[in-house]
PDB file of C-alpha atoms and ligand atoms in Angstrom:
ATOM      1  CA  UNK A   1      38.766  87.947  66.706  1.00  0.00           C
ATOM      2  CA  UNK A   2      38.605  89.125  63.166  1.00  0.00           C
ATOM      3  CA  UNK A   3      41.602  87.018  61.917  1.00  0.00           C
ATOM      4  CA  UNK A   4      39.655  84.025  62.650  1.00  0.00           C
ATOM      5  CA  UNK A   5      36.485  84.984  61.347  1.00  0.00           C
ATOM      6  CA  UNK A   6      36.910  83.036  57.804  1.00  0.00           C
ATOM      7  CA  UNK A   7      38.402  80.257  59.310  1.00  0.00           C
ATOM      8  CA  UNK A   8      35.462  80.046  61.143  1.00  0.00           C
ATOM      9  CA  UNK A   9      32.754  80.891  58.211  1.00  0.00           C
ATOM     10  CA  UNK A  10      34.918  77.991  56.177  1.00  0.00           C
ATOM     11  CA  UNK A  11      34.236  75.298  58.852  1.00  0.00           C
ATOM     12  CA  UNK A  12      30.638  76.502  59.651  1.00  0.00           C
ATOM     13  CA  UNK A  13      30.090  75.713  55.235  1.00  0.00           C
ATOM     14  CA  UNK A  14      31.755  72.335  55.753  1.00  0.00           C
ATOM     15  CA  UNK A  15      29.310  70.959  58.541  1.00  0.00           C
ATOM     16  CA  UNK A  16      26.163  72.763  57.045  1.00  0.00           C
ATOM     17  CA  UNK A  17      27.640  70.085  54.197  1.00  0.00           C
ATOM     18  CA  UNK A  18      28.528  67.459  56.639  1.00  0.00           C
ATOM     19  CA  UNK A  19      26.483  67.211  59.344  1.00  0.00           C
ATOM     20  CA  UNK A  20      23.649  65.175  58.066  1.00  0.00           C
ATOM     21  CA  UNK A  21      25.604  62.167  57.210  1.00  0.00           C
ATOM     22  CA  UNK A  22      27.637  62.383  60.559  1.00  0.00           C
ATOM     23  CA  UNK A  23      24.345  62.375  62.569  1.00  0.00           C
ATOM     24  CA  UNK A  24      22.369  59.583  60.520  1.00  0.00           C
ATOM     25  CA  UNK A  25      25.246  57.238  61.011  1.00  0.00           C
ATOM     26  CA  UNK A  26      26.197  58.666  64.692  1.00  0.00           C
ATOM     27  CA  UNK A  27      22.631  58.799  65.798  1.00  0.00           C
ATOM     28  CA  UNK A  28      22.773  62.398  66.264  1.00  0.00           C
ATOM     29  CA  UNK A  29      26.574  63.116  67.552  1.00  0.00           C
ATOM     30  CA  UNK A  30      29.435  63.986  65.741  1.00  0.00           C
ATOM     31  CA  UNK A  31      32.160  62.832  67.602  1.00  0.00           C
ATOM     32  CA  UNK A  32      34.015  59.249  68.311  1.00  0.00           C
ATOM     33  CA  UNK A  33      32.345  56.687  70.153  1.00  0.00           C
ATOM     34  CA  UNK A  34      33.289  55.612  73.255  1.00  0.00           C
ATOM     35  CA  UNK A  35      34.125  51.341  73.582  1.00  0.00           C
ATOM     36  CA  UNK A  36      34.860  50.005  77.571  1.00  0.00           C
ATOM     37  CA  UNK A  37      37.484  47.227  75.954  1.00  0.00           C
ATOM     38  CA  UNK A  38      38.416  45.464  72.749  1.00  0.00           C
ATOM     39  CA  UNK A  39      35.769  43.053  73.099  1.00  0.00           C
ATOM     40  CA  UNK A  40      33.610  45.673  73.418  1.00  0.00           C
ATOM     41  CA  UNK A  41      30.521  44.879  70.191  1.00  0.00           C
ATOM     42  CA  UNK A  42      28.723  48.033  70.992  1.00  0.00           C
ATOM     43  CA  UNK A  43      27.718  49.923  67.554  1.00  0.00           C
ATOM     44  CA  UNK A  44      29.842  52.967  67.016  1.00  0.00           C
ATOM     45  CA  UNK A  45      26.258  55.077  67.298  1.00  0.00           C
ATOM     46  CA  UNK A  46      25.932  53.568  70.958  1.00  0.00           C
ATOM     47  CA  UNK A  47      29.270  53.902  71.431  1.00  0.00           C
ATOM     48  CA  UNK A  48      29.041  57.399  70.328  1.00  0.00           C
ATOM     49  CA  UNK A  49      25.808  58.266  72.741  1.00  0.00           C
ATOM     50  CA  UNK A  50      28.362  56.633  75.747  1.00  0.00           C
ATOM     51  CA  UNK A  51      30.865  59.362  75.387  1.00  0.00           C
ATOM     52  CA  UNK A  52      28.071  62.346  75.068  1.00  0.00           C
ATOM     53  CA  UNK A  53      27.151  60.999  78.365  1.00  0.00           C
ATOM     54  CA  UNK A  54      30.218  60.864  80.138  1.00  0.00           C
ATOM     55  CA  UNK A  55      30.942  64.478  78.614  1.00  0.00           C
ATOM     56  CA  UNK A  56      27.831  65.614  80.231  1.00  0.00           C
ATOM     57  CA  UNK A  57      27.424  63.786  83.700  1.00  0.00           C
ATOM     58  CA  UNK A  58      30.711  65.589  84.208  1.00  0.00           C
ATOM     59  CA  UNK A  59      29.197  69.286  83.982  1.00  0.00           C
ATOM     60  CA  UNK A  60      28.394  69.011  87.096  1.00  0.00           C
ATOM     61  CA  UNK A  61      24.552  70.725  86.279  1.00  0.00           C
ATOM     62  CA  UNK A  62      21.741  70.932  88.805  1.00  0.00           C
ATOM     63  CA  UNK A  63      18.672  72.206  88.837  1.00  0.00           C
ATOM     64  CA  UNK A  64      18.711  75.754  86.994  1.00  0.00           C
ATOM     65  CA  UNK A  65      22.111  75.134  86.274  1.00  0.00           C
ATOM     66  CA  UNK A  66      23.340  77.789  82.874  1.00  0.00           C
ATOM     67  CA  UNK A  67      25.288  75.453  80.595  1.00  0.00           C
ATOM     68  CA  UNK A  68      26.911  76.761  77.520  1.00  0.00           C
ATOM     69  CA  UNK A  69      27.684  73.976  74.669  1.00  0.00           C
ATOM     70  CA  UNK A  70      30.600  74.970  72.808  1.00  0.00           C
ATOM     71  CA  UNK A  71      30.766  73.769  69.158  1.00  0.00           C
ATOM     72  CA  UNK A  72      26.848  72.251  69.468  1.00  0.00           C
ATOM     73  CA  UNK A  73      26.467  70.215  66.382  1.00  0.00           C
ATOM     74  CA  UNK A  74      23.259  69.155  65.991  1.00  0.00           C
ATOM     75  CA  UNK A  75      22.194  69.614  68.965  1.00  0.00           C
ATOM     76  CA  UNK A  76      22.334  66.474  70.923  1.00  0.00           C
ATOM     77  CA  UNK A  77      24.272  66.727  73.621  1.00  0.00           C
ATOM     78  CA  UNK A  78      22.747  69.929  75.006  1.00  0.00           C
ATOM     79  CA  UNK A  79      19.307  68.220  74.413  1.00  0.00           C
ATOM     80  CA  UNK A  80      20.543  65.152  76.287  1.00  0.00           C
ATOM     81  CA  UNK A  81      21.778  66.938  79.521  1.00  0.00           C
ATOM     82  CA  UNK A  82      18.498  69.619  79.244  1.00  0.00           C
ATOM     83  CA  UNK A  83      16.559  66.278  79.596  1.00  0.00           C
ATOM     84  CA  UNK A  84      18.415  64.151  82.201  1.00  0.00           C
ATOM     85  CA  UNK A  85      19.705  67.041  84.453  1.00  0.00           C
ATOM     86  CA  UNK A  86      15.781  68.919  85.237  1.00  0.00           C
ATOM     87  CA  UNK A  87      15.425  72.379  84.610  1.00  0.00           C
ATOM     88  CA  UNK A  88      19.014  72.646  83.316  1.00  0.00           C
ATOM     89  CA  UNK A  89      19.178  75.982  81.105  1.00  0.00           C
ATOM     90  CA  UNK A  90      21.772  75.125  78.346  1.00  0.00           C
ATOM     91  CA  UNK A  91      22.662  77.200  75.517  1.00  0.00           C
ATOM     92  CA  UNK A  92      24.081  75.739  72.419  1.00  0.00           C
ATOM     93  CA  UNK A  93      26.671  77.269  69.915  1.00  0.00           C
ATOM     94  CA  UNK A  94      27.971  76.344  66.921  1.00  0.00           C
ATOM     95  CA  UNK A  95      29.381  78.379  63.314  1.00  0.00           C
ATOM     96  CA  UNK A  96      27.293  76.366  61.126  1.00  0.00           C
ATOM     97  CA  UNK A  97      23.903  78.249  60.082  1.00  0.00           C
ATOM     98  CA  UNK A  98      22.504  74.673  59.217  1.00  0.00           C
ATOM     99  CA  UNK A  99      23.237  73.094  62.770  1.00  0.00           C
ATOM    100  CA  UNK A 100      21.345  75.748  64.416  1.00  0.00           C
ATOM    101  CA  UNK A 101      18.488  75.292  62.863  1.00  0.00           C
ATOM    102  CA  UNK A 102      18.510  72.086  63.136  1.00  0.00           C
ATOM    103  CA  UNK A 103      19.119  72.097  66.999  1.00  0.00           C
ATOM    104  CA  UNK A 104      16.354  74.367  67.355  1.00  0.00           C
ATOM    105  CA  UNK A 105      14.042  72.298  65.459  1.00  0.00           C
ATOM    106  CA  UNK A 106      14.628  69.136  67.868  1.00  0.00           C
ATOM    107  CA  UNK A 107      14.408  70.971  70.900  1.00  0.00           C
ATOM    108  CA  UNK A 108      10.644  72.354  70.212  1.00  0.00           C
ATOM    109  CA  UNK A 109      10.316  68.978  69.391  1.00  0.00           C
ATOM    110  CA  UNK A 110      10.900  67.294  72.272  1.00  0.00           C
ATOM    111  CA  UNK A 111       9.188  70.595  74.072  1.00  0.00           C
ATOM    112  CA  UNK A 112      12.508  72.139  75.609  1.00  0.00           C
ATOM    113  CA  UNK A 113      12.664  75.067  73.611  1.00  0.00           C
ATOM    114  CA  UNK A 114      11.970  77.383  76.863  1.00  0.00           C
ATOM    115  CA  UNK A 115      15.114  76.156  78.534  1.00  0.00           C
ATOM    116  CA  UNK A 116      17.510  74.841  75.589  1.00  0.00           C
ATOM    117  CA  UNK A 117      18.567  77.931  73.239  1.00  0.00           C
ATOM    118  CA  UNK A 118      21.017  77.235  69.954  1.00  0.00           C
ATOM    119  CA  UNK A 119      22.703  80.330  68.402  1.00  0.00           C
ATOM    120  CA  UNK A 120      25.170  81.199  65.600  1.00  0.00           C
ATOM    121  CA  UNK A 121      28.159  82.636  67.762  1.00  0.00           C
ATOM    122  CA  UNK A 122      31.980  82.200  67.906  1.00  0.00           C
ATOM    123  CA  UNK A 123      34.196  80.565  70.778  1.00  0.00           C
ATOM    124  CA  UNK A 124      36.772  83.358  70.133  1.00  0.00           C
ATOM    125  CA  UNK A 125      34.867  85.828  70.290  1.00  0.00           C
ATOM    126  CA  UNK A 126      31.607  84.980  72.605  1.00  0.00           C
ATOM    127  CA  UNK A 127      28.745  87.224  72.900  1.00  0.00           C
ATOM    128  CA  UNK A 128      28.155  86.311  76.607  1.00  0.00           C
ATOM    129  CA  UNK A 129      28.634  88.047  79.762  1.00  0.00           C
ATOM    130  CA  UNK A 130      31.031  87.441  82.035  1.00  0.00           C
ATOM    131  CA  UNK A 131      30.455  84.699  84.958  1.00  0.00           C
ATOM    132  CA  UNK A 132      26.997  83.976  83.173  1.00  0.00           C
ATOM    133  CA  UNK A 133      27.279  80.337  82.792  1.00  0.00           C
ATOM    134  CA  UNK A 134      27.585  77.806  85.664  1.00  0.00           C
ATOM    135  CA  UNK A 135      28.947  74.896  83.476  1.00  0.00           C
ATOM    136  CA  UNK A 136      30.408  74.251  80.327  1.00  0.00           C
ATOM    137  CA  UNK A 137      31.458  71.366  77.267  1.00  0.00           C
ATOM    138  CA  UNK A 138      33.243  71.403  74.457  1.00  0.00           C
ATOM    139  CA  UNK A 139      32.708  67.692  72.123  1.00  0.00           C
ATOM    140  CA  UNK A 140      35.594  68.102  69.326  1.00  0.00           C
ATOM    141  CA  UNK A 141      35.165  71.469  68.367  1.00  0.00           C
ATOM    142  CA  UNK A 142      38.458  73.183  70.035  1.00  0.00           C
ATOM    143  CA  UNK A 143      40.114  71.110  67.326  1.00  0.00           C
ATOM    144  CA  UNK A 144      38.778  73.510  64.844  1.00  0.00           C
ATOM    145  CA  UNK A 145      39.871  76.534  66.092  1.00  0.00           C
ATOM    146  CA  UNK A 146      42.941  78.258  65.166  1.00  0.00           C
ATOM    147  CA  UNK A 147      42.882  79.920  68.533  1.00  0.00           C
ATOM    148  CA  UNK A 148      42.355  77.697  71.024  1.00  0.00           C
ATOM    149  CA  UNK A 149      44.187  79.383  73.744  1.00  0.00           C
ATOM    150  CA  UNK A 150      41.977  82.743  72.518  1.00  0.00           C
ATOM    151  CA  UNK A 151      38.610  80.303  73.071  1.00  0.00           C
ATOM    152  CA  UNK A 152      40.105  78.735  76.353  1.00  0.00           C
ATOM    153  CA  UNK A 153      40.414  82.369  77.549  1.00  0.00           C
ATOM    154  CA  UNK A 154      36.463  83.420  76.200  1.00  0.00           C
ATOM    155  CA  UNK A 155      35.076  80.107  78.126  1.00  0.00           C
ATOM    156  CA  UNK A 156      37.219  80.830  80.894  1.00  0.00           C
ATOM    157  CA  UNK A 157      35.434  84.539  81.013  1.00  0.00           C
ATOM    158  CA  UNK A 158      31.675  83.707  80.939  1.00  0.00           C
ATOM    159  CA  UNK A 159      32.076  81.107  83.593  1.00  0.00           C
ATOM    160  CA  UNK A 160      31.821  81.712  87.193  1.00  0.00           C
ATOM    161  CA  UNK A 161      34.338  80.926  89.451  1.00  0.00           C
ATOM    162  CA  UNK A 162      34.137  77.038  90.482  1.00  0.00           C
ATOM    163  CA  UNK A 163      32.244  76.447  87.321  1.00  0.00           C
ATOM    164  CA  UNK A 164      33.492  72.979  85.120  1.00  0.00           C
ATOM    165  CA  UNK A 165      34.505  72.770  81.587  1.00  0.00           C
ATOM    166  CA  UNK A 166      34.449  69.221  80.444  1.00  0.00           C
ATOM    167  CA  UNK A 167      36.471  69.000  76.963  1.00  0.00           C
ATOM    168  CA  UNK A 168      36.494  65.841  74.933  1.00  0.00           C
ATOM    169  CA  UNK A 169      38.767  65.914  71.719  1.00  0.00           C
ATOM    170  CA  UNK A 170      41.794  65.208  69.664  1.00  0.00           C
ATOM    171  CA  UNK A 171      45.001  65.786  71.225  1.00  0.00           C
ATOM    172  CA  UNK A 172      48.736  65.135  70.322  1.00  0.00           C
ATOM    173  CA  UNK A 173      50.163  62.567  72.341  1.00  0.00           C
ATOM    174  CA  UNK A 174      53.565  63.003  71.191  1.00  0.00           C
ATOM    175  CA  UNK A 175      55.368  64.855  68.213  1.00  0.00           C
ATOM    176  CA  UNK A 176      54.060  63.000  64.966  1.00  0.00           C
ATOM    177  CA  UNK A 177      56.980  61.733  62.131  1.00  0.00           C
ATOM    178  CA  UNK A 178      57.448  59.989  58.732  1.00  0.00           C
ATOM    179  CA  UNK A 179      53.910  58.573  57.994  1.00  0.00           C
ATOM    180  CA  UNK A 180      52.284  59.305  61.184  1.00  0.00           C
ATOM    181  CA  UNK A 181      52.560  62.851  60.341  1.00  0.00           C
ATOM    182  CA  UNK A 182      51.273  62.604  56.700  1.00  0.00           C
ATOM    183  CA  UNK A 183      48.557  61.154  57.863  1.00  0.00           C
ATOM    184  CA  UNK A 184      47.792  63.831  60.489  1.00  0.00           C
ATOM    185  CA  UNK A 185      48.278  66.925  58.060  1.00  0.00           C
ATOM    186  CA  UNK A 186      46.162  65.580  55.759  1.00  0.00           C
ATOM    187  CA  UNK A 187      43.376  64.676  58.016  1.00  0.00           C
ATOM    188  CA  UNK A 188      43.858  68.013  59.337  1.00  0.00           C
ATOM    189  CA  UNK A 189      43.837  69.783  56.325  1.00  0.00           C
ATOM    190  CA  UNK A 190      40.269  68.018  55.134  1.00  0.00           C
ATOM    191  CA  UNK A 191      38.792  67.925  58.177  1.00  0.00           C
ATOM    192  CA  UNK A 192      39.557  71.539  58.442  1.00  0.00           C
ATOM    193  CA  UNK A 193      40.966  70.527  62.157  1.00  0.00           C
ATOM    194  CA  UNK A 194      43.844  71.043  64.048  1.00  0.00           C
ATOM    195  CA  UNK A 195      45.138  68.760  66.920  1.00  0.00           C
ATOM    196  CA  UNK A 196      45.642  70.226  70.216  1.00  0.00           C
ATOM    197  CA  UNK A 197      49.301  70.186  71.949  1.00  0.00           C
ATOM    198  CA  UNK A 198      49.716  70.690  75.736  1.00  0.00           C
ATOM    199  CA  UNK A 199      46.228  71.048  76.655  1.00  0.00           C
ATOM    200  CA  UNK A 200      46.861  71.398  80.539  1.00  0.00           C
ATOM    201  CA  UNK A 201      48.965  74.070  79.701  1.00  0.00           C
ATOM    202  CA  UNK A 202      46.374  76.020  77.623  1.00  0.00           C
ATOM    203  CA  UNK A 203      43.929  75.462  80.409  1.00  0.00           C
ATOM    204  CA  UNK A 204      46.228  76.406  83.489  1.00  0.00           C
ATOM    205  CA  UNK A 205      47.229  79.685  81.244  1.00  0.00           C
ATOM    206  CA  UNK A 206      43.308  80.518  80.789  1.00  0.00           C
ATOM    207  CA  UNK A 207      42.634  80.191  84.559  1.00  0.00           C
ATOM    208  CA  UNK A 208      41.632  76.569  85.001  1.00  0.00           C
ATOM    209  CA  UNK A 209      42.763  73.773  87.135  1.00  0.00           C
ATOM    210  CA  UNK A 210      42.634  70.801  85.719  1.00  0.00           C
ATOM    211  CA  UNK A 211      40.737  67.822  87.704  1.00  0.00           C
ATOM    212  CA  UNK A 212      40.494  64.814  85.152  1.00  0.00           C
ATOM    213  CA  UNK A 213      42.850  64.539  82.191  1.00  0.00           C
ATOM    214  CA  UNK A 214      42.023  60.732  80.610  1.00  0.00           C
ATOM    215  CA  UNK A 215      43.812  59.848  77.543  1.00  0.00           C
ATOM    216  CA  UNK A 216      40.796  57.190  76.203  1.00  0.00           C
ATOM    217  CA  UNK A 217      42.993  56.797  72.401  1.00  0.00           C
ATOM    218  CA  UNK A 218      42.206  53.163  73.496  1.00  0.00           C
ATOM    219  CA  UNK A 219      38.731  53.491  74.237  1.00  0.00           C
ATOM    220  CA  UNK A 220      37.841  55.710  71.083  1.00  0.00           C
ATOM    221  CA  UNK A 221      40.331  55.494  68.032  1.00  0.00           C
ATOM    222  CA  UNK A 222      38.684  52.516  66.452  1.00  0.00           C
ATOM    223  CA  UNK A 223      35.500  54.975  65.734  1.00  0.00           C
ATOM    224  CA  UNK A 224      37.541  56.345  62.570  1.00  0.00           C
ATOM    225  CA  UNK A 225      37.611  52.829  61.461  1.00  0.00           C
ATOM    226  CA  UNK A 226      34.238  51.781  61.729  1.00  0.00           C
ATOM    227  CA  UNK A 227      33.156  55.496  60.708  1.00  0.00           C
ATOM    228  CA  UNK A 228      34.747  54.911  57.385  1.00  0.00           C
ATOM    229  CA  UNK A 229      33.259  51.790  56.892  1.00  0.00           C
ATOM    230  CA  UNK A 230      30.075  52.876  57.577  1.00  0.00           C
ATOM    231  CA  UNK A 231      30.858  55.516  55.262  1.00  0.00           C
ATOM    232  CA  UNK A 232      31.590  53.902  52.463  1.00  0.00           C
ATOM    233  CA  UNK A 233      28.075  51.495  52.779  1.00  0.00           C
ATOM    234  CA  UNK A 234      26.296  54.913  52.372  1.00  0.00           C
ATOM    235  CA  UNK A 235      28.212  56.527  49.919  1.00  0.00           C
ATOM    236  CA  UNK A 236      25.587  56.028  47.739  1.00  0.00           C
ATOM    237  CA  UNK A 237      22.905  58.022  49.756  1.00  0.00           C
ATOM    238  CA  UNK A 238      25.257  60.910  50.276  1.00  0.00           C
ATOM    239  CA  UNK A 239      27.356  61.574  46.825  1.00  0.00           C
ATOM    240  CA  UNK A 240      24.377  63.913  45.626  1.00  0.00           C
ATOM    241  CA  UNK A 241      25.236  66.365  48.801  1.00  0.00           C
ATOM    242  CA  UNK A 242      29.027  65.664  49.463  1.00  0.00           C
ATOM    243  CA  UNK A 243      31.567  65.813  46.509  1.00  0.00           C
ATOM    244  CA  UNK A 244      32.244  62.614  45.961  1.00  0.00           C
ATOM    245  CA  UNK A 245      35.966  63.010  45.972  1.00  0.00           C
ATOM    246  CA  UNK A 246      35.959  64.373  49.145  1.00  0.00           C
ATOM    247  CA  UNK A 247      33.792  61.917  50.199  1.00  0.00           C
ATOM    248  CA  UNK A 248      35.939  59.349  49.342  1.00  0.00           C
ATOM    249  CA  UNK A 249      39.463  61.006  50.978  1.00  0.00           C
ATOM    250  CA  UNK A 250      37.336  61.681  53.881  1.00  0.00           C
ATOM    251  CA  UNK A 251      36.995  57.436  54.343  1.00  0.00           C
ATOM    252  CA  UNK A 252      40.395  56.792  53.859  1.00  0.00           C
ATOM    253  CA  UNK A 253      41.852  59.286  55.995  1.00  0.00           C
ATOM    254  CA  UNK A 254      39.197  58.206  58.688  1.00  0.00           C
ATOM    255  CA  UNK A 255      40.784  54.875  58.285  1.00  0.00           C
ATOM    256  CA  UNK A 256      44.703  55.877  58.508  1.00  0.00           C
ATOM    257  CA  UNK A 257      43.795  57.956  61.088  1.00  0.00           C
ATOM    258  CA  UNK A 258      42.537  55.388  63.594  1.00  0.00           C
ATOM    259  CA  UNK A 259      45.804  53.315  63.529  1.00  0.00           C
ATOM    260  CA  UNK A 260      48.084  56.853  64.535  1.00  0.00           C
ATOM    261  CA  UNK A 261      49.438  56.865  67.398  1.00  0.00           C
ATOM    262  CA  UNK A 262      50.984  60.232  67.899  1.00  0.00           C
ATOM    263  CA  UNK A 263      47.605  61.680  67.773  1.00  0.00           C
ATOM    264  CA  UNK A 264      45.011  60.621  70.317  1.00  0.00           C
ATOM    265  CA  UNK A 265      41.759  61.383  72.393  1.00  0.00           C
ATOM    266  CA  UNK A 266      41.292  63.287  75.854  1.00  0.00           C
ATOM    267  CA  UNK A 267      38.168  63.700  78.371  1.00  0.00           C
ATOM    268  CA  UNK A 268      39.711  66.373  80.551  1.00  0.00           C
ATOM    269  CA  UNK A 269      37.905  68.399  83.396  1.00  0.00           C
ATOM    270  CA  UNK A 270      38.501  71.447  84.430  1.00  0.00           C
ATOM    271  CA  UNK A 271      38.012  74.259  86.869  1.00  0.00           C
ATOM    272  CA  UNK A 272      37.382  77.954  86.737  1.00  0.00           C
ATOM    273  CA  UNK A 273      39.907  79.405  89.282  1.00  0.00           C
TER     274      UNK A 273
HETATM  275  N1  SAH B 301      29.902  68.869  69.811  1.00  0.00           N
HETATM  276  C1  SAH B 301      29.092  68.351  68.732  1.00  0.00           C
HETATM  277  C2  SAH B 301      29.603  68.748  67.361  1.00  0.00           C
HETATM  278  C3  SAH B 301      31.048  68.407  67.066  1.00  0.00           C
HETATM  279  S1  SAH B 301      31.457  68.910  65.404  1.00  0.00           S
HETATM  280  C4  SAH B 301      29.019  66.851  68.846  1.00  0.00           C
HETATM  281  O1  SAH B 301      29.879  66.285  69.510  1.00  0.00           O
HETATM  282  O2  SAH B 301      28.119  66.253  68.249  1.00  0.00           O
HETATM  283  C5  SAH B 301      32.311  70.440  65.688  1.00  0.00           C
HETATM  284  C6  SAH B 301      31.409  71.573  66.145  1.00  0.00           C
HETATM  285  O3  SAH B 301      32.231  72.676  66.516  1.00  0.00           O
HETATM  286  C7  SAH B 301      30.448  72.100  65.078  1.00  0.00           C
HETATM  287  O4  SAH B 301      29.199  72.354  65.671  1.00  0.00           O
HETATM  288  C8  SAH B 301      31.088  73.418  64.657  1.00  0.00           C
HETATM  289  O5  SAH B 301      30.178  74.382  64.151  1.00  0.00           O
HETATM  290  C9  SAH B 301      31.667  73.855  65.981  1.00  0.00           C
HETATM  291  N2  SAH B 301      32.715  74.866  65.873  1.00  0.00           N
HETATM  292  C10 SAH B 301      33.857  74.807  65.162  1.00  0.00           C
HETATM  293  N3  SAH B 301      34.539  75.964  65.282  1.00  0.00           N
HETATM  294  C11 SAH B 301      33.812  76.760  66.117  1.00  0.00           C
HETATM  295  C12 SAH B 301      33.976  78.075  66.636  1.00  0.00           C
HETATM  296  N4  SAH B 301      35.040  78.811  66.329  1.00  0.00           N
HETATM  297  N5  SAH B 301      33.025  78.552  67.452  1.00  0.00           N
HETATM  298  C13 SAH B 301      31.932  77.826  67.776  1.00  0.00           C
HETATM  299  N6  SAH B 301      31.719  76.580  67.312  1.00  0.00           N
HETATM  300  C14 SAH B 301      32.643  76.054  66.498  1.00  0.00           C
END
């Protein structure tokens, strides 16, 4: 989709920035962590791991299984189903030259190369064929697409009927005002994201049914929080690679944002009719 091709380049520069500090303080992810209740003391890294895990014992993968990761990151997630579901094929995606490279690196080294592939492609516009994959996820990366009902539609196409797409990301609860809104556009405008609206709507229009829909805000919100902090007691390792302005908006907005309600957090599962 040509439109969307700079959006796409601008966000792929931002996490070739990004991505290193995300995954040293995430232990590999880049996405919220996952807490069972308030009481909850797990470390927003474990926390973190919980929520890959729950996005990827929903796939549904068996053995020989075709999984396509949509938005990869670093890599983790794909590694971490190619190595708990056996001889799971999984192929990883992301717009970030830097994160593929990466990805590829970790999965020669932990010797999963043959059957875990990373590649610089585009969820609206996927170089796949159609009905290919048996399985597919998507950890917080719809949120940076300016077509997500154009990306629903590509998934949609390269998986076969019956197949799951497990989606875990940042949704709008409810329309955002006064402060709650501020805070959303301008977490939106530096994290380069936007929040999704209506998600069972986008999926029913590009041929899913929808199985699960959780809103976990509860579960996963406080991650901004303790993101930031963590954050800002590493500033000092990270100024040299991130502009430290940005740097610095980037932990407060984390820490406004985990206090709106109006924006939250879904694990939704869905079906290719
Ligand atoms: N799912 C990973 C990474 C989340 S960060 C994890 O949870 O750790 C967002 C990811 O979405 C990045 O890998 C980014 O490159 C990817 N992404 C954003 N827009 C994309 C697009 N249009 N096509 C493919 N990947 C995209």
């Amino acid at each position: 989709m040509a439109n969307s091709a700079p959006v796409s380049t601008d966000v792929g520069h931002m996490y070739d920035v990004m991505t290193e500090l995300f995954t040293t303080l995430l232990d590999g992810n880049i996405h919220v962590g996952y807490w069972s209740d308030d009481e909850d003391r797990a470390s927003v890294a474990e926390a973190s791991g919980r929520l890959t895990d729950m996005v990827v014992d929903r796939v549904g993968a068996g053995p020989g299984s075709q999984v396509l990761d949509v938005g990869c990151g670093a890599g983790t997630a794909s590694l971490r189903l190619a190595t708990t579901q056996d001889e799971a094929v999984v192929t990883g995606i992301s717009v970030s030259h830097g994160q593929i490279e990466t990805a590829k690196a970790r999965a020669r080294e932990l010797g999963v190369a043959h059957r875990v592939h990373f590649r610089y492609a585009d969820a609206m516009d996927l170089p796949f064929g159609p009905g290919m994959f048996d399985g597919a996820f998507a950890i917080e990366s719809l949120i940076h697409m300016p077509d997500q009902d154009g990306a629903l539609q590509e998934i949609g196409t390269v998986l076969r009927p019956g197949a799951r797409l497990v989606i875990a990301d940042i949704i709008e609860r409810c329309p955002a005002s006064g402060a709650e809104k501020e805070i959303i556009d301008n977490f939106c405008a530096v994290t380069q994201c936007r929040t999704i609206a209506s998600l069972p709507d986008k999926l029913d229009r590009a041929g899913f049914e929808v199985l699960e829909f959780e809103d976990i805000s509860a579960n996963v919100m406080r991650a901004f929080a303790v993101l930031s902090e963590r954050m800002r007691e590493v500033r000092a390792d990270f100024v040299s690679r991130i502009v430290p302005a940005h740097f610095d908006q980037l932990v407060e907005l984390f820490r406004c944002f985990s206090g709106v309600t109006a924006a939250g957090y879904v694990l939704a599962v869905a079906q290719r009719r």
